[in-house]
Structure formats: structure tokens, C-alpha cells
Short mmCIF file of C-alpha atoms and ligand atoms in Angstrom, two decimals:
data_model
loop_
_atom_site.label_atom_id
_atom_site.label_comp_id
_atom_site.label_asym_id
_atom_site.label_seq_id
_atom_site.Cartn_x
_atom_site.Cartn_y
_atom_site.Cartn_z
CA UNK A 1 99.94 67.33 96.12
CA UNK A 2 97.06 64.81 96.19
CA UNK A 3 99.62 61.79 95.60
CA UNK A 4 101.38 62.80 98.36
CA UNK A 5 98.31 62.39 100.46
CA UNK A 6 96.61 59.10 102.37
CA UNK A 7 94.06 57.27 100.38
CA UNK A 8 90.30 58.79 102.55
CA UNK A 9 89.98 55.80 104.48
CA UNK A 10 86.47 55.80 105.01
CA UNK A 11 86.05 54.71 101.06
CA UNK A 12 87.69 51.48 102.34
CA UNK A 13 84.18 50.35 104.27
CA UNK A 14 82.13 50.46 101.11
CA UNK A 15 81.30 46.46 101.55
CA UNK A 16 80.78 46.61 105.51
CA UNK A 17 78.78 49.85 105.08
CA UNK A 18 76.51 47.54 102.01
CA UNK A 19 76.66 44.70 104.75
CA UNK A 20 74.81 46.60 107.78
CA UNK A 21 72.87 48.91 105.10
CA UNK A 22 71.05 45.41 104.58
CA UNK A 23 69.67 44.62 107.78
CA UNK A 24 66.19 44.82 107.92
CA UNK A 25 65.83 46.84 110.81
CA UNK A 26 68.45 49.62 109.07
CA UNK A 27 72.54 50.24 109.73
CA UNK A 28 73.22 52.14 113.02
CA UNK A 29 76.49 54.39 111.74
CA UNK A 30 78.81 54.40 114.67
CA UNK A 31 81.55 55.11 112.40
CA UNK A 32 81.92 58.68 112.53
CA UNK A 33 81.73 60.99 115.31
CA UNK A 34 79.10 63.73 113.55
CA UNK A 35 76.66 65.46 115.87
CA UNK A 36 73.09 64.12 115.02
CA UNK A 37 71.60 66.46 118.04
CA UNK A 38 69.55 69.74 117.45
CA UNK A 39 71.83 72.76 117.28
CA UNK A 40 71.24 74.07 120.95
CA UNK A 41 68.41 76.62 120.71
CA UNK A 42 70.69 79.79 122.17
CA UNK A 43 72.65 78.86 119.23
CA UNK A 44 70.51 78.82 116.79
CA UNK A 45 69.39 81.88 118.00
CA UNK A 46 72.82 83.77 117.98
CA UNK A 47 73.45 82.84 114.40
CA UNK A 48 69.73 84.29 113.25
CA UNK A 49 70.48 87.69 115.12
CA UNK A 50 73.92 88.03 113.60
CA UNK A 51 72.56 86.96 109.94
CA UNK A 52 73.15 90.81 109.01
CA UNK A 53 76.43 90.34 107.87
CA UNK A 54 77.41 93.24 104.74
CA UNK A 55 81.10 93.83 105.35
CA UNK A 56 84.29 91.55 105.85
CA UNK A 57 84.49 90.08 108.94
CA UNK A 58 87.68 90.29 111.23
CA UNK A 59 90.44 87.23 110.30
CA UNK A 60 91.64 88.06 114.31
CA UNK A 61 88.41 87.91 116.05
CA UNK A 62 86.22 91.10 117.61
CA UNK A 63 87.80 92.05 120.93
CA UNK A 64 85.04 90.51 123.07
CA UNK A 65 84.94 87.32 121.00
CA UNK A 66 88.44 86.92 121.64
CA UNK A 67 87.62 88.37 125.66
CA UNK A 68 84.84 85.72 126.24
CA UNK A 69 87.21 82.64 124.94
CA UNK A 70 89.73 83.95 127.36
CA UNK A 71 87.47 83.82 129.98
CA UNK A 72 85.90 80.24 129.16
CA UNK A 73 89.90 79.18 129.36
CA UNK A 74 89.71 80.63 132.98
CA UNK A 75 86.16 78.71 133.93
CA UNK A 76 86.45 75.71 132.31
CA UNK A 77 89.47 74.97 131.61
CA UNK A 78 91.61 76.14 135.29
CA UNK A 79 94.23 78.52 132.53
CA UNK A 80 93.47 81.90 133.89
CA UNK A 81 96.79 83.28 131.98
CA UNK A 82 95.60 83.52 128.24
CA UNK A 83 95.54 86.48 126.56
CA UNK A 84 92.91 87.99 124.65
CA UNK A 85 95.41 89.05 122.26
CA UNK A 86 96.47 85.01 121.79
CA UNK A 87 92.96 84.09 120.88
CA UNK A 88 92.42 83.44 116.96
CA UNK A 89 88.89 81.59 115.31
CA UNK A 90 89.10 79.11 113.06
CA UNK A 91 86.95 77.37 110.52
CA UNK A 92 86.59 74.32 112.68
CA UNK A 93 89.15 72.39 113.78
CA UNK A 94 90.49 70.33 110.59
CA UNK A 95 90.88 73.40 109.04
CA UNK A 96 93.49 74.54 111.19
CA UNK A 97 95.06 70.89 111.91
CA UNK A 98 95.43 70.56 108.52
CA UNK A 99 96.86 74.16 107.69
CA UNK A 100 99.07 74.51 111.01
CA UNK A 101 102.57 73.12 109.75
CA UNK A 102 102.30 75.21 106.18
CA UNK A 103 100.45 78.19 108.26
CA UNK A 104 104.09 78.24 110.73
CA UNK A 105 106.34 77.89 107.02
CA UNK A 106 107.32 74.30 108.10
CA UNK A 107 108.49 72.66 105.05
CA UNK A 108 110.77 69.95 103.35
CA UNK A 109 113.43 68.62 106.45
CA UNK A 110 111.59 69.68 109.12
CA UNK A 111 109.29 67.28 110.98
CA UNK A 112 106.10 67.22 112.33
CA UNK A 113 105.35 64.79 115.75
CA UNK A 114 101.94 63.42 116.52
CA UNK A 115 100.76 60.15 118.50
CA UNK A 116 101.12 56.75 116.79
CA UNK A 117 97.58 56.22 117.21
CA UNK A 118 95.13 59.25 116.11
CA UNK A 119 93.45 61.87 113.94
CA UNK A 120 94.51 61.47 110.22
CA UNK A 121 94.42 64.78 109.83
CA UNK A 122 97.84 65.73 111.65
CA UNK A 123 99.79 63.40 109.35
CA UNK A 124 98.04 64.81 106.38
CA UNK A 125 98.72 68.64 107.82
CA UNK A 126 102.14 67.52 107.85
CA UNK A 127 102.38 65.94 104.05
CA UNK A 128 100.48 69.58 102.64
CA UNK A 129 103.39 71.40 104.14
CA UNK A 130 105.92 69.12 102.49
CA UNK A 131 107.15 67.91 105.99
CA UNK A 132 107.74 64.39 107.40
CA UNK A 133 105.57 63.15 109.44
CA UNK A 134 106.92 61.43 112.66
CA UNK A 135 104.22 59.69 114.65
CA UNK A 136 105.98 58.00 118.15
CA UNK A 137 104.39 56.17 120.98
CA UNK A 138 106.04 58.16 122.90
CA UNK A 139 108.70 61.32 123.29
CA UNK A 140 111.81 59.13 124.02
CA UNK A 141 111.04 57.75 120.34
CA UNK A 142 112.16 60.98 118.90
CA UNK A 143 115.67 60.52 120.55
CA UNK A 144 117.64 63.63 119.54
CA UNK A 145 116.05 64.84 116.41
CA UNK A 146 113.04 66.27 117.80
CA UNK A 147 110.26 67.84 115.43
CA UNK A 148 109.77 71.82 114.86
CA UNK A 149 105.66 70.92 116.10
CA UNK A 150 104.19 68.42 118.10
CA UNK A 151 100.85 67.04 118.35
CA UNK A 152 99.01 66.06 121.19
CA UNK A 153 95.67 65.24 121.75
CA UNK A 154 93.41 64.35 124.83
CA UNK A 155 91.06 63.26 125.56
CA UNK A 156 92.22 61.28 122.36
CA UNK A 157 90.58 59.98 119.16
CA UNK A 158 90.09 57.39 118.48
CA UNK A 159 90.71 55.80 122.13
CA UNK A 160 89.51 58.28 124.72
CA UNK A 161 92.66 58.35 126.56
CA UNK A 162 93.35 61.32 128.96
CA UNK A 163 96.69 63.04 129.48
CA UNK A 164 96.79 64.31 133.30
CA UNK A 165 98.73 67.24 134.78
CA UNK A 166 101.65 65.41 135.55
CA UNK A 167 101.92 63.83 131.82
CA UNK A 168 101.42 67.41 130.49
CA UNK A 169 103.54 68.72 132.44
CA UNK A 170 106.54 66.49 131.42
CA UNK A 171 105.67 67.48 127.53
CA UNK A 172 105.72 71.07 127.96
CA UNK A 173 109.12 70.76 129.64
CA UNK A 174 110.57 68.41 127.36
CA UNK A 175 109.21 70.67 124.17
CA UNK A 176 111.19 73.96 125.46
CA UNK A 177 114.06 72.40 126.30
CA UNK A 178 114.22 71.74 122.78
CA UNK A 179 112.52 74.63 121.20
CA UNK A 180 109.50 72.69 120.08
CA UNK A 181 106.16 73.86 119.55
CA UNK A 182 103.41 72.04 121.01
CA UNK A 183 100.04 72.31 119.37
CA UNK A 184 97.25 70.46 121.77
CA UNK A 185 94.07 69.53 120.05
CA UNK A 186 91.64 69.27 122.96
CA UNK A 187 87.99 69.19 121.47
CA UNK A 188 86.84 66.79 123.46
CA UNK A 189 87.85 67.65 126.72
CA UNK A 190 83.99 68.97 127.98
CA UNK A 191 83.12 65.04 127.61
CA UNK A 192 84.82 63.38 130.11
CA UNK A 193 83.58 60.39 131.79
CA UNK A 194 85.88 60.07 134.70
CA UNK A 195 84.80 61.51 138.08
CA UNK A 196 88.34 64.07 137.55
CA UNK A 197 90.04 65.42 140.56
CA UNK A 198 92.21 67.61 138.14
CA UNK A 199 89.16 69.46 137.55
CA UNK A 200 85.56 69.94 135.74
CA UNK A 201 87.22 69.28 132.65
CA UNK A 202 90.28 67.10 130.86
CA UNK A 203 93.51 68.96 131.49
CA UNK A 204 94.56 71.64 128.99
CA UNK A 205 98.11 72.21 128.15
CA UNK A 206 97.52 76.13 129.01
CA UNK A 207 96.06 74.79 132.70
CA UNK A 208 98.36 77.22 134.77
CA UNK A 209 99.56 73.92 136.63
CA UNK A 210 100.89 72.47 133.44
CA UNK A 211 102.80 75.43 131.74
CA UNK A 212 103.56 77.66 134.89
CA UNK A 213 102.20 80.33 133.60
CA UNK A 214 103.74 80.91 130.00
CA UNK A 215 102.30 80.29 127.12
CA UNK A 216 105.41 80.27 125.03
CA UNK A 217 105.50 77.48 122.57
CA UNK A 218 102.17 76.38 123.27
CA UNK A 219 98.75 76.33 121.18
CA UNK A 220 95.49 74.79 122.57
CA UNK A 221 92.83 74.15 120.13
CA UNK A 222 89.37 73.80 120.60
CA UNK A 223 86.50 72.93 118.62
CA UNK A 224 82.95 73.69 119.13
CA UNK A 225 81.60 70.68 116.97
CA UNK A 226 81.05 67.72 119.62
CA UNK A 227 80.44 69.94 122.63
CA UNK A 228 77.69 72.50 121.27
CA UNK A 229 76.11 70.47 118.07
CA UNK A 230 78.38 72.52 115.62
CA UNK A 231 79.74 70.49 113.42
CA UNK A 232 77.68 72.87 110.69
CA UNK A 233 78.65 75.84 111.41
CA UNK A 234 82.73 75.12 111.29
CA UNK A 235 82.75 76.74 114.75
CA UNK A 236 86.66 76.32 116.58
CA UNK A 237 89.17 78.57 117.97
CA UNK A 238 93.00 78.72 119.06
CA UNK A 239 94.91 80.10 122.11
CA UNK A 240 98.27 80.34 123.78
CA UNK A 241 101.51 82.11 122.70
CA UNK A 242 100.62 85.56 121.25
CA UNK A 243 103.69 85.85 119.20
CA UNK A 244 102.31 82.40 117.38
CA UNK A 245 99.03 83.60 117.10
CA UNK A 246 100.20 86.81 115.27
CA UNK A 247 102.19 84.78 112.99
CA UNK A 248 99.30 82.98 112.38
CA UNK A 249 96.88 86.05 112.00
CA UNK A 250 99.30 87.50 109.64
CA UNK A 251 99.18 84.68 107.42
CA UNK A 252 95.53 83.65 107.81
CA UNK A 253 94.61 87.53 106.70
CA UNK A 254 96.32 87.02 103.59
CA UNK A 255 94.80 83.79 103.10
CA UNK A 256 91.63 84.56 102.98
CA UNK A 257 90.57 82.23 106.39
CA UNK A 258 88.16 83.95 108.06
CA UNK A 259 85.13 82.94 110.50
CA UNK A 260 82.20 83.88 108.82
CA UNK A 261 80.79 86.84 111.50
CA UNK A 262 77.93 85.12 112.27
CA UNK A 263 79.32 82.34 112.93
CA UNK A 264 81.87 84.63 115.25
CA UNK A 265 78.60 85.64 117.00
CA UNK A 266 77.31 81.98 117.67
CA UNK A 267 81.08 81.00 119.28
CA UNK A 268 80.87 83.88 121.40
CA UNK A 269 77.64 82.43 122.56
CA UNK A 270 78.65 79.19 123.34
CA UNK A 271 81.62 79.77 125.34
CA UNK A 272 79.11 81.85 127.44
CA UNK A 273 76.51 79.32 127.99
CA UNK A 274 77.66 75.77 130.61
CA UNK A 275 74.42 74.99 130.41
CA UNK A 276 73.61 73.46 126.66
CA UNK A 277 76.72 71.84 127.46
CA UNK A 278 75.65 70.37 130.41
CA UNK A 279 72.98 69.02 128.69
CA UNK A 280 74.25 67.93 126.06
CA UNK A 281 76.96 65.55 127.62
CA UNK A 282 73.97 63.95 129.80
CA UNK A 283 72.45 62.62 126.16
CA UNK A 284 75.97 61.19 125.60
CA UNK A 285 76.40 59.60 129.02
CA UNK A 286 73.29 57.52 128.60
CA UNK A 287 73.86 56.17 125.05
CA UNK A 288 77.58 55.35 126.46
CA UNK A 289 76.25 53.52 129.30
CA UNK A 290 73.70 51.46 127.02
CA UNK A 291 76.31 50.70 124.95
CA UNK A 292 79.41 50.06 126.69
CA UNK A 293 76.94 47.63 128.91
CA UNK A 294 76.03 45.81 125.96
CA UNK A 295 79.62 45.78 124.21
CA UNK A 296 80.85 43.92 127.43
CA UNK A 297 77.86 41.51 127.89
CA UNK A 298 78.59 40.43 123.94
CA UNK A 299 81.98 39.93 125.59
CA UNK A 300 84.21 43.07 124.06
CA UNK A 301 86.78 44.19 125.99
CA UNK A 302 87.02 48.28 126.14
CA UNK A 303 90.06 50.24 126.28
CA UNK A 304 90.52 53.38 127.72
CA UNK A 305 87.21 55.36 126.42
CA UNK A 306 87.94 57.61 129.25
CA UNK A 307 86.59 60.80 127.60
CA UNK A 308 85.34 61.60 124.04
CA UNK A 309 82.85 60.02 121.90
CA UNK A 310 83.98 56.94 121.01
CA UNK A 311 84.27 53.39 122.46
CA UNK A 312 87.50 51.95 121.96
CA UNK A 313 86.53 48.25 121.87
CA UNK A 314 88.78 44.72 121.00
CA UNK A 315 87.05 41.12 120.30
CA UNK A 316 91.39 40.52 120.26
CA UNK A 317 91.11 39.87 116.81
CA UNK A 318 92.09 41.43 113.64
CA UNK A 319 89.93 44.97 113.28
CA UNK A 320 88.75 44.73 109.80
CA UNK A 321 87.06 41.06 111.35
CA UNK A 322 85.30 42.92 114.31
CA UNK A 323 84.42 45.92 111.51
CA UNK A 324 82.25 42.56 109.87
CA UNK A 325 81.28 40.93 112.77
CA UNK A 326 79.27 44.04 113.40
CA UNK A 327 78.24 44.66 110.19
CA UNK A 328 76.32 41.53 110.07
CA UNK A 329 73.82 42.26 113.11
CA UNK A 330 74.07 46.19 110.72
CA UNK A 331 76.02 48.22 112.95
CA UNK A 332 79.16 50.41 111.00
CA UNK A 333 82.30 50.93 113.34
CA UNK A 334 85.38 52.51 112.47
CA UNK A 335 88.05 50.11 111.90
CA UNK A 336 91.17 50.86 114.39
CA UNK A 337 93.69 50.76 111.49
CA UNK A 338 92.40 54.04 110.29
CA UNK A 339 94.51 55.91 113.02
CA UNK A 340 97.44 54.26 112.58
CA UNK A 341 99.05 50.22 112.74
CA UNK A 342 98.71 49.93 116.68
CA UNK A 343 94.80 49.79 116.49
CA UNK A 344 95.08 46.81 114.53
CA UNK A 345 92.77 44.85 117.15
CA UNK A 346 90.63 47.62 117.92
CA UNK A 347 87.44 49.25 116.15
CA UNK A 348 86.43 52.50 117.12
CA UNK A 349 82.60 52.72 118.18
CA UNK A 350 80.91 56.23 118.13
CA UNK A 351 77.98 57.49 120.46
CA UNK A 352 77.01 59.93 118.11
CA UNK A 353 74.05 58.41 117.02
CA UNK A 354 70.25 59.07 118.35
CA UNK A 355 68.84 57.17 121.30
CA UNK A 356 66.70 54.63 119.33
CA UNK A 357 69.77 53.72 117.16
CA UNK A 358 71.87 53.56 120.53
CA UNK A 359 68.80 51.33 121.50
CA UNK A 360 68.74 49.36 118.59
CA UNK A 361 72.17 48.78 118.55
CA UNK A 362 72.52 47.54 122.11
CA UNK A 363 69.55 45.70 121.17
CA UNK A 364 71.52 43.43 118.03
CA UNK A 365 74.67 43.27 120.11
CA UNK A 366 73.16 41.28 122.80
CA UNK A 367 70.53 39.09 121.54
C1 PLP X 401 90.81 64.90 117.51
C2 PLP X 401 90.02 65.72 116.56
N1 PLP X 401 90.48 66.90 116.17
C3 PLP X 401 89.81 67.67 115.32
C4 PLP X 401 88.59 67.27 114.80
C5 PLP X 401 87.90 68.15 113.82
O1 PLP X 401 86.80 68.81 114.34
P1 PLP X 401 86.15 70.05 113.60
O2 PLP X 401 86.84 70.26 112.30
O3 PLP X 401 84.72 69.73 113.43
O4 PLP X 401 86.36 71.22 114.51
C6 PLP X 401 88.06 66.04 115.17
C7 PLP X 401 86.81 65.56 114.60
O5 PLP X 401 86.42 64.45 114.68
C8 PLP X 401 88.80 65.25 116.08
O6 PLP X 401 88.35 64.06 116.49
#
């Protein structure tokens, strides 16, 4: 199984990591998009006052776990149709990316469709369930032979790009016309940057403008990681078609995947809270300012970077150049080859990093 899988690509920075490690004022790590906030206090708090935790927890979800995710899919997220019973936790987001294909018994033959450019993980889900996987710029790529699951994902990593109703819209339609399911990874969609008229968040693909009010064929998956400081905890949870979701369950029970209950207790708490949110997407729209002001002063050119954490940013040279340009005033960006051959002029800059190295970054960049 492990030949079958992508070298990790981050063991391919080793010398530009050794290169910014150097300066003398320390490396600023924009090259992954961990947390490096406190875990928001009502958090923290949830987890303590579940930490009684005997017995097995439930694979499925309490009732008013499931209940209150429903709910923040009505308030946040303008889908008022899902269904507590179509509600499932999982052990963060990767996790389930990674598991989906083999979870639905996808297998040798059958294909699994994601964007050219993005997460390694949905490639790799498809490679552990001995599919093919079939990354396209774009549906008409596919031509006839669709895949059994698609990916999509926006606001997108690495590039920020947001899918609007419309765009949705034309995916769900083209996926059940052809019996596909559509998985939508959506984890950043409470950091968006744009002033939206679609709505106080990025689009979901269970918005009832997008799917008309069925959920068949469609998953929405959200993780709690960027938005609430849980990258720690393995905090995430599904939605959409019940019949999927049972499939899933069924599988997942046997399996041994379960949310750990207190960590159950700590989702249920921040799909209840706006405010920590809130809050926390302020912190990120200052260190995005800072840095985006002083990526374009040191004359980069940024892409997209719509919504999400990261900068999507081009000198119009080759990445692994602009990945050692930056490395030499000690700042680590992710080069834009990791997420496939079209970022091959891009790196991908994260904002997860605390104010002073934001500061100190913006700092190096223009001086
Ligand atoms: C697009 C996307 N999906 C999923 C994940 C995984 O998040 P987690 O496993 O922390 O829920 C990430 C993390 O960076 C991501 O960028």
C-alpha cells in the first residue's frame, strides 16, 4: 500500500526549511496552515466538563450533536434542509478525505475526480481504495467517463478560490445526471474575505439554492480545525444524503472510527457559539492585510486568496525559486507544486502564524 502512495511532500523542503531556520532573527513557517491560536476558552471548557468519559461513545453522533450541526447548516450556511439523521462526526477532516472512496467500497476501475490543483489528500484517498485518481481543471475534462465521487473544494486550498451558487449549481446538476456523488470539502468557508452577497458565508453545496432541496448524492464536509483552533482535538463532521451517511455509519461502526465523546461535546459547542468565530477570523484578517500589503509592495502578484488561509502568491517564476527567494530573508512557504503541476509558478503563503511573526515577516519582505 505505501508504494502506491505520493512521496509526503513536505520532506522535500528540508534545505529551504535549514535556509530560513538560519536567519538570525528565526524562520517564520508559513508553510502549513496549523492553528497557532489559543483553543477558544468555551472550548476548552466543553472538553474539561465532558472529560468523564467510561463507556463507548456513539460512531453516529448523540441526537442533539447531530440536531445542533443541523441547525448551524441552517444559520450559517443558508441549507435549512439537512437532516439530523444525515449528520455523522468525524476524526477531523483528513480522516474522512482519506477514508471516503474505501469507506463507499470504491475500488480497482472506478475513479475518483478532484480539482487539478488541491489537497493531497483526495488523490491519496483515492490510491488507499485502489481507485484511479482523475484530477481535471474542469468537468468537461471528464468527457463521458465520469467518476463514481467527485471532489470539490471551496473556498480552495491552496488558492482561496470560491465556487458561487451559480458554479455549484451547474456541478450538482451535472453529477446526477450521471449518478455521481459529490463530496464538498468546505472547511474553510467561515473565512472568507470577500464582502459576499451569496451570504455570511462561502456557498455550501447543501445551500437550498444550489441543490433544490435534495440532498441526494451530496456530502458537505466540515472541519472544525481552522475556524475554532481545533486542529488538536480532530474535531469535523459530515452532512447531506442520509442513505450515504448510513452507509457510512454502518461501516465506520465496524471500523472502529469514532469521535472521542468529549470531543463530541466540544463540536457541539462550537457549532453553537458565532462568536469565537467571529473573533477569531478578525486575528486572521489583520495578519492577511499586513501581509498581502507587503507581498505586493516586494512586487508579488496574488491570485485569487479569496477565502481561506493562505496567500496564493507568483514572482512568475518557477515555485521551488520563490520557495528560496523567501527562505533567504527566513520565511518557509509552501511550494505550489505540492497540489498538483498547475501551481508550478505559485507558492502557497499561510496566515497561520502569530502576529509578531506576521510582523516580522512583512518586516523582511519589504526592507
Ligand atoms: C482542504 C482541506 N481539507 C481538509 C483538511 C484537513 O483538516 P482536518 O483534518 O484538520 O479537519 C485541510 C487541512 O489543511 C484542508 O486544507
Amino acid at each position: 500500500m505505501s508504494s502506491a502512495l505520493p512521496v509526503f511532500p513536505w520532506d522535500t523542503l528540508a534545505d529551504a526549511r535549514a535556509l530560513a531556520q538560519a536567519h538570525p532573527d528565526g524562520i517564520v513557517d508559513l508553510s502549513v496552515g496549523t492553528p497557532v491560536d489559543p483553543t477558544p476558552q468555551v472550548l476548552q471548557d466543553a472538553l474539561i466538563a465532558a472529560a468523564n468519559a467510561p463507556g463507548y461513545p456513539q460512531v453516529w453522533g448523540t441526537a442533539d450533536l447531530r440536531e445542533a450541526i443541523a441547525a448551524w447548516f441552517a444559520r450559517r450556511r443558508s441549507a435549512s434542509g439537512v437532516d439530523p439523521d444525515g449528520v455523522l462526526p468525524v476524526v477531523g477532516s483528513k480522516e474522512f478525505v482519506a477514508w471516503l472512496p474505501t469507506l463507499l467500497g470504491l475500488g480497482p476501475g472506478d475513479a475518483v475526480g478532484f480539482p487539478e490543483l488541491a489537497y493531497p489528500t483526495y488523490d491519496v484517498g483515492a490510491r488507499i481504495a485502489g481507485a484511479t485518481p482523475r484530477p481535471a481543471a474542469s468537468l468537461l475534462q471528464y468527457g463521458p467517463s465520469a467518476p463514481k465521487l467527485l471532489w470539490i473544494n471551496s473556498p480552495a486550498n491552496p488558492h482561496g478560490q470560491v465556487l458561487g451558487l451559480d458554479h455549484l449549481k451547474k456541478v450538482v446538476a451535472w453529477a446526477r445526471q450521471r449518478g455521481v456523488i459529490v463530496a464538498s470539502d468546505e472547511c474553510y468557508a467561515e473565512l472568507d474575505w470577500r464582502d459576499d452577497p451569496d451570504g455570511p458565508t462561502t456557498p455550501s453545496i447543501l445551500d437550498d439554492r444550489v441543490c433544490g432541496g435534495s440532498h441526494n448524492g451530496l456530502l458537505a464536509v466540515y472541519s472544525l480545525s481552522k475556524q475554532s483552533n481545533l486542529a488538536g482535538y480532530r474535531a469535523a463532521f459530515v452532512a447531506g444524503d442520509t442513505d450515504l451517511v448510513h452507509r457510512l455509519v454502518q461501516v465506520r461502526k465496524h471500523a472502529g472510527m469514532i469521535v472521542p465523546w468529549p470531543v463530541q461535546r466540544v463540536i457541539k459547542a462550537a457549532v453553537q457559539d458565532d462568536a469565537h468565530v467571529a473573533a477569531q477570523k478578525a486575528i486572521y484578517a489583520d495578519r492577511r492585510e499586513e501581509l498581502k500589503s507587503a507581498l505586493l509592495q516586494a512586487n508579488w502578484h496574488i491570485d485569487y486568496s479569496e477565502a481561506g488561509l493562505y496567500l496564493w502568491a507568483t514572482q512568475g517564476k518557477p515555485c521551488r525559486e520563490s520557495v528560496a527567494d523567501l527562505a533567504a530573508l527566513g520565511i518557509l512557504a509552501a511550494p505550489g507544486d505540492f497540489y498538483g503541476a498547475a501551481g508550478a509558478h505559485h507558492v502557497r503563503i499561510a496566515l497561520t502564524a502569530t502576529d509578531e511573526r506576521i510582523s516580522a515577516a512583512a518586516k523582511r519582505l519589504i526592507s
